[in-house]
Amino acid sequence: MSDTQKDPWARFRGATRARIALGRSGDGLPTRALLEFQLAHARARDAVHSAVDFDRLAADLAPLETIRVHSAAPDRPIYLRRPDLGRRLDPASAATLSGGEWDLLFVIADGLSAAAVQVNAAPLVHACAARLPHLRIGPVVLAAQARVALGDEVASAMGARLVALLVGERPGLSAAESLGVYLTWDPKPGRADSERNCISNIHADGLSIQTAADKLCWLATEAARLKLTGVALKEDAPSLAGPDNEKNQLTDRS
């Protein structure tokens, strides 16, 4: 008897990281499944509460210039309880930013997964910079205790036409290191989520760095040409070949 005949759910478990057909032990889960769930939950909690090592991140981004800023949330507990403070710069950081003439600005925000930022942010920025030699790219801004909308204030102060904010996504029980990117044309405080394009699920078992870079650079080039982002900008790029193609995700979140 084949393994599939013994366990008809085996082929489904092989195609997804979702927890399906885990079995049971009495009226509870089998010990292995329970321990794996507890481990995944612990990793998700660690991702939310851990801090990004910004010194290491700046080193990983070299030779690109970096600037550091902080949101109005003074620490992690307040950041988690007050999302509004994570969307605004603190006055001291705002005073350090000076205007320029940039086509594109990368802002890296810790968000809700330090692990996602530590592992994926620098490789993605390097991959994009190599693909966009025709754009004037500003210094990479490293933002602590930051949420998506903080990128609008930063980019507006620095005179960028387009901002790509990389942020650690809220961890799930199957992926604690997922990075998201939010692209916004003409960034300024008050922009709605419908005015952004989002590329999500960037991690080792999701969207690869190279595929995410291809998508982001295509969108950035089209945004600069059409002078818009959000629900009005749809991805019409040719299909991208690669082993992760079926896992690619591009969504407009409004």
Tab-separated table of C-alpha atoms in Angstrom, residues 2-243:
chain	number	residue	atom	x	y	z
A	2	SER	CA	1.374	3.410	-0.986
A	3	ASP	CA	1.832	6.286	1.472
A	4	THR	CA	-1.025	8.132	-0.264
A	5	GLN	CA	-3.333	5.166	0.229
A	6	LYS	CA	-2.310	4.955	3.879
A	7	ASP	CA	-2.805	8.693	4.362
A	8	PRO	CA	-4.894	10.389	1.625
A	9	TRP	CA	-4.068	13.809	3.130
A	10	ALA	CA	-0.307	13.422	2.620
A	11	ARG	CA	-0.280	14.960	-0.852
A	12	PHE	CA	-2.203	18.009	0.384
A	13	ARG	CA	0.183	18.586	3.285
A	14	GLY	CA	3.047	18.426	0.805
A	15	ALA	CA	1.551	21.327	-1.175
A	16	THR	CA	0.892	23.791	1.657
A	17	ARG	CA	2.360	24.995	4.924
A	18	ALA	CA	-1.146	25.244	6.374
A	19	ARG	CA	-1.958	22.906	9.223
A	20	ILE	CA	-4.420	20.380	7.815
A	21	ALA	CA	-5.398	16.860	8.837
A	22	LEU	CA	-3.144	16.864	11.889
A	23	GLY	CA	-4.796	13.858	13.437
A	24	ARG	CA	-5.767	13.507	17.067
A	25	SER	CA	-4.756	11.865	20.287
A	26	GLY	CA	-7.857	11.253	22.332
A	27	ASP	CA	-9.716	14.568	22.272
A	28	GLY	CA	-6.545	16.629	21.576
A	29	LEU	CA	-3.770	17.013	19.017
A	30	PRO	CA	-0.940	14.517	18.692
A	31	THR	CA	2.095	15.573	20.729
A	32	ARG	CA	4.237	16.360	17.660
A	33	ALA	CA	1.589	18.602	16.084
A	34	LEU	CA	0.995	20.391	19.400
A	35	LEU	CA	4.704	21.072	19.941
A	36	GLU	CA	5.115	22.325	16.368
A	37	PHE	CA	2.183	24.712	16.895
A	38	GLN	CA	3.665	26.020	20.151
A	39	LEU	CA	7.044	26.533	18.457
A	40	ALA	CA	5.451	28.470	15.575
A	41	HIS	CA	3.534	30.621	18.052
A	42	ALA	CA	6.718	31.356	19.991
A	43	ARG	CA	8.526	32.356	16.791
A	44	ALA	CA	5.683	34.691	15.851
A	45	ARG	CA	5.775	36.347	19.283
A	46	ASP	CA	9.552	36.713	19.085
A	47	ALA	CA	9.262	38.329	15.642
A	48	VAL	CA	6.855	40.958	16.990
A	49	HIS	CA	8.722	41.774	20.192
A	50	SER	CA	12.324	41.518	18.977
A	51	ALA	CA	14.264	44.586	17.858
A	52	VAL	CA	15.930	45.099	14.496
A	53	ASP	CA	19.713	45.400	14.728
A	54	PHE	CA	19.964	48.629	12.726
A	55	ASP	CA	23.765	48.739	13.010
A	56	ARG	CA	23.986	45.369	11.318
A	57	LEU	CA	21.349	46.376	8.770
A	58	ALA	CA	23.308	49.524	7.863
A	59	ALA	CA	26.408	47.379	7.383
A	60	ASP	CA	24.455	44.967	5.177
A	61	LEU	CA	23.285	47.912	3.051
A	62	ALA	CA	26.805	49.282	2.468
A	63	PRO	CA	27.983	50.999	0.350
A	64	LEU	CA	24.529	52.623	0.203
A	65	GLU	CA	24.142	55.650	2.459
A	66	THR	CA	21.690	55.281	5.343
A	67	ILE	CA	19.788	57.700	7.576
A	68	ARG	CA	18.108	56.739	10.839
A	69	VAL	CA	14.811	58.065	12.120
A	70	HIS	CA	12.358	57.158	14.859
A	71	SER	CA	8.595	57.353	15.004
A	72	ALA	CA	6.646	59.181	17.682
A	73	ALA	CA	6.263	55.873	19.542
A	74	PRO	CA	9.060	55.943	22.146
A	75	ASP	CA	9.253	52.193	22.750
A	76	ARG	CA	7.893	48.828	21.604
A	77	PRO	CA	5.008	48.465	24.079
A	78	ILE	CA	3.626	51.887	23.162
A	79	TYR	CA	4.198	51.183	19.462
A	80	LEU	CA	2.056	48.046	19.703
A	81	ARG	CA	-0.704	49.806	21.658
A	82	ARG	CA	-0.688	53.072	19.670
A	83	PRO	CA	-0.514	52.415	15.906
A	84	ASP	CA	-1.120	56.115	15.234
A	85	LEU	CA	2.217	57.063	16.813
A	86	GLY	CA	4.050	54.658	14.532
A	87	ARG	CA	2.745	56.579	11.529
A	88	ARG	CA	4.376	59.885	12.560
A	89	LEU	CA	7.976	60.995	12.945
A	90	ASP	CA	9.181	62.236	16.281
A	91	PRO	CA	10.177	65.942	16.141
A	92	ALA	CA	13.899	65.244	16.560
A	93	SER	CA	13.952	62.914	13.547
A	94	ALA	CA	11.880	65.278	11.419
A	95	ALA	CA	14.406	68.050	12.081
A	96	THR	CA	17.271	65.964	10.655
A	97	LEU	CA	15.699	65.404	7.225
A	98	SER	CA	16.570	67.740	4.375
A	99	GLY	CA	14.979	68.121	0.968
A	100	GLY	CA	16.435	66.828	-2.268
A	101	GLU	CA	15.407	65.750	-5.745
A	102	TRP	CA	15.017	61.981	-5.600
A	103	ASP	CA	13.094	59.761	-7.993
A	104	LEU	CA	12.837	56.961	-5.438
A	105	LEU	CA	13.396	56.611	-1.718
A	106	PHE	CA	13.648	53.323	0.177
A	107	VAL	CA	12.403	53.404	3.773
A	108	ILE	CA	12.947	50.283	5.888
A	109	ALA	CA	10.545	50.045	8.835
A	110	ASP	CA	10.763	47.398	11.534
A	111	GLY	CA	6.987	46.936	11.566
A	112	LEU	CA	5.716	43.765	13.197
A	113	SER	CA	8.545	41.390	12.320
A	114	ALA	CA	12.143	42.262	13.114
A	115	ALA	CA	13.233	38.924	11.653
A	116	ALA	CA	11.679	39.711	8.267
A	117	VAL	CA	13.540	43.025	8.045
A	118	GLN	CA	16.853	41.611	9.256
A	119	VAL	CA	16.861	38.767	6.742
A	120	ASN	CA	15.179	40.212	3.656
A	121	ALA	CA	15.393	44.018	3.536
A	122	ALA	CA	19.032	44.602	2.535
A	123	PRO	CA	19.097	41.948	-0.226
A	124	LEU	CA	15.893	43.378	-1.710
A	125	VAL	CA	17.190	46.964	-1.713
A	126	HIS	CA	20.462	45.901	-3.346
A	127	ALA	CA	18.589	43.890	-5.983
A	128	CYS	CA	16.343	46.852	-6.794
A	129	ALA	CA	19.176	49.394	-6.894
A	130	ALA	CA	20.983	47.236	-9.439
A	131	ARG	CA	17.870	47.141	-11.631
A	132	LEU	CA	17.146	50.897	-11.488
A	133	PRO	CA	20.302	52.720	-12.591
A	134	HIS	CA	18.142	55.259	-14.471
A	135	LEU	CA	16.506	56.525	-11.258
A	136	ARG	CA	17.997	58.905	-8.707
A	137	ILE	CA	17.729	56.874	-5.501
A	138	GLY	CA	18.101	58.677	-2.190
A	139	PRO	CA	19.748	57.480	1.018
A	140	VAL	CA	18.084	54.447	2.573
A	141	VAL	CA	16.079	55.519	5.605
A	142	LEU	CA	16.033	53.124	8.579
A	143	ALA	CA	12.920	53.772	10.661
A	144	ALA	CA	12.430	52.400	14.175
A	145	GLN	CA	8.987	51.683	15.647
A	146	ALA	CA	7.504	52.561	12.271
A	147	ARG	CA	4.375	51.742	10.311
A	148	VAL	CA	3.565	52.136	6.615
A	149	ALA	CA	2.340	55.742	6.634
A	150	LEU	CA	5.587	56.980	8.191
A	151	GLY	CA	7.176	56.612	4.767
A	152	ASP	CA	4.924	59.348	3.375
A	153	GLU	CA	6.158	61.929	5.875
A	154	VAL	CA	9.805	60.918	5.425
A	155	ALA	CA	9.679	60.954	1.623
A	156	SER	CA	7.788	64.237	1.517
A	157	ALA	CA	10.391	65.899	3.737
A	158	MET	CA	13.223	64.548	1.579
A	159	GLY	CA	11.676	65.577	-1.736
A	160	ALA	CA	11.144	62.087	-3.185
A	161	ARG	CA	8.633	61.548	-5.990
A	162	LEU	CA	8.191	57.880	-5.093
A	163	VAL	CA	8.687	55.929	-1.866
A	164	ALA	CA	9.052	52.183	-1.382
A	165	LEU	CA	8.529	51.301	2.269
A	166	LEU	CA	9.770	47.865	3.303
A	167	VAL	CA	8.155	46.598	6.488
A	168	GLY	CA	8.022	43.454	8.583
A	169	GLU	CA	4.579	41.935	8.124
A	170	ARG	CA	2.441	40.670	10.967
A	171	PRO	CA	3.737	37.112	11.500
A	172	GLY	CA	1.488	34.126	11.062
A	173	LEU	CA	1.912	30.599	12.335
A	174	SER	CA	3.503	29.452	9.087
A	175	ALA	CA	5.760	32.428	8.329
A	176	ALA	CA	7.379	34.680	10.925
A	177	GLU	CA	9.862	36.335	8.504
A	178	SER	CA	7.564	37.788	5.831
A	179	LEU	CA	8.433	41.190	4.373
A	180	GLY	CA	6.014	43.553	2.639
A	181	VAL	CA	6.662	46.523	0.354
A	182	TYR	CA	4.348	49.515	-0.097
A	183	LEU	CA	4.950	51.761	-3.113
A	184	THR	CA	3.471	55.278	-3.126
A	185	TRP	CA	3.635	58.023	-5.767
A	186	ASP	CA	3.829	61.659	-4.599
A	187	PRO	CA	4.054	60.655	-0.932
A	188	LYS	CA	2.732	63.059	1.663
A	189	PRO	CA	0.923	62.733	4.986
A	190	GLY	CA	-2.689	61.700	4.578
A	191	ARG	CA	-2.268	59.291	1.673
A	192	ALA	CA	-4.854	56.482	1.700
A	193	ASP	CA	-3.944	52.807	1.435
A	194	SER	CA	-5.814	52.688	-1.879
A	195	GLU	CA	-3.113	55.001	-3.257
A	196	ARG	CA	-0.382	52.423	-2.678
A	197	ASN	CA	0.692	49.193	-4.350
A	198	CYS	CA	1.645	46.341	-2.059
A	199	ILE	CA	3.916	43.374	-2.682
A	200	SER	CA	3.650	40.925	0.191
A	201	ASN	CA	4.777	37.492	1.340
A	202	ILE	CA	8.480	38.026	0.626
A	203	HIS	CA	10.375	35.283	2.450
A	204	ALA	CA	12.231	32.030	1.838
A	205	ASP	CA	9.060	29.961	1.407
A	206	GLY	CA	7.052	32.662	-0.384
A	207	LEU	CA	8.040	35.277	-2.938
A	208	SER	CA	11.790	35.219	-3.606
A	209	ILE	CA	13.967	38.319	-3.336
A	210	GLN	CA	14.732	38.306	-7.064
A	211	THR	CA	11.089	37.969	-8.107
A	212	ALA	CA	10.013	40.630	-5.627
A	213	ALA	CA	12.708	42.948	-7.006
A	214	ASP	CA	11.487	42.352	-10.562
A	215	LYS	CA	7.928	43.209	-9.555
A	216	LEU	CA	8.867	46.249	-7.487
A	217	CYS	CA	11.127	47.697	-10.195
A	218	TRP	CA	8.484	47.183	-12.876
A	219	LEU	CA	5.908	48.941	-10.707
A	220	ALA	CA	8.310	51.768	-9.820
A	221	THR	CA	9.144	52.368	-13.481
A	222	GLU	CA	5.467	52.393	-14.455
A	223	ALA	CA	4.569	54.612	-11.497
A	224	ALA	CA	7.172	57.161	-12.607
A	225	ARG	CA	5.862	57.017	-16.184
A	226	LEU	CA	2.175	57.269	-15.314
A	227	LYS	CA	2.639	59.401	-12.202
A	228	LEU	CA	0.366	57.289	-10.035
A	229	THR	CA	0.200	54.253	-7.773
A	230	GLY	CA	-2.571	52.352	-6.026
A	231	VAL	CA	-5.684	50.799	-7.478
A	232	ALA	CA	-5.135	52.649	-10.762
A	233	LEU	CA	-1.770	50.916	-11.342
A	234	LYS	CA	-2.105	47.248	-12.256
A	235	GLU	CA	0.708	44.828	-12.855
A	236	ASP	CA	0.872	43.996	-16.568
A	237	ALA	CA	4.442	42.733	-16.531
A	238	PRO	CA	5.178	39.526	-18.481
A	239	SER	CA	4.950	36.337	-16.452
A	240	LEU	CA	8.114	35.776	-14.465
A	241	ALA	CA	9.576	32.313	-14.734
A	242	GLY	CA	10.932	30.650	-11.623
A	243	PRO	CA	10.227	27.974	-9.030
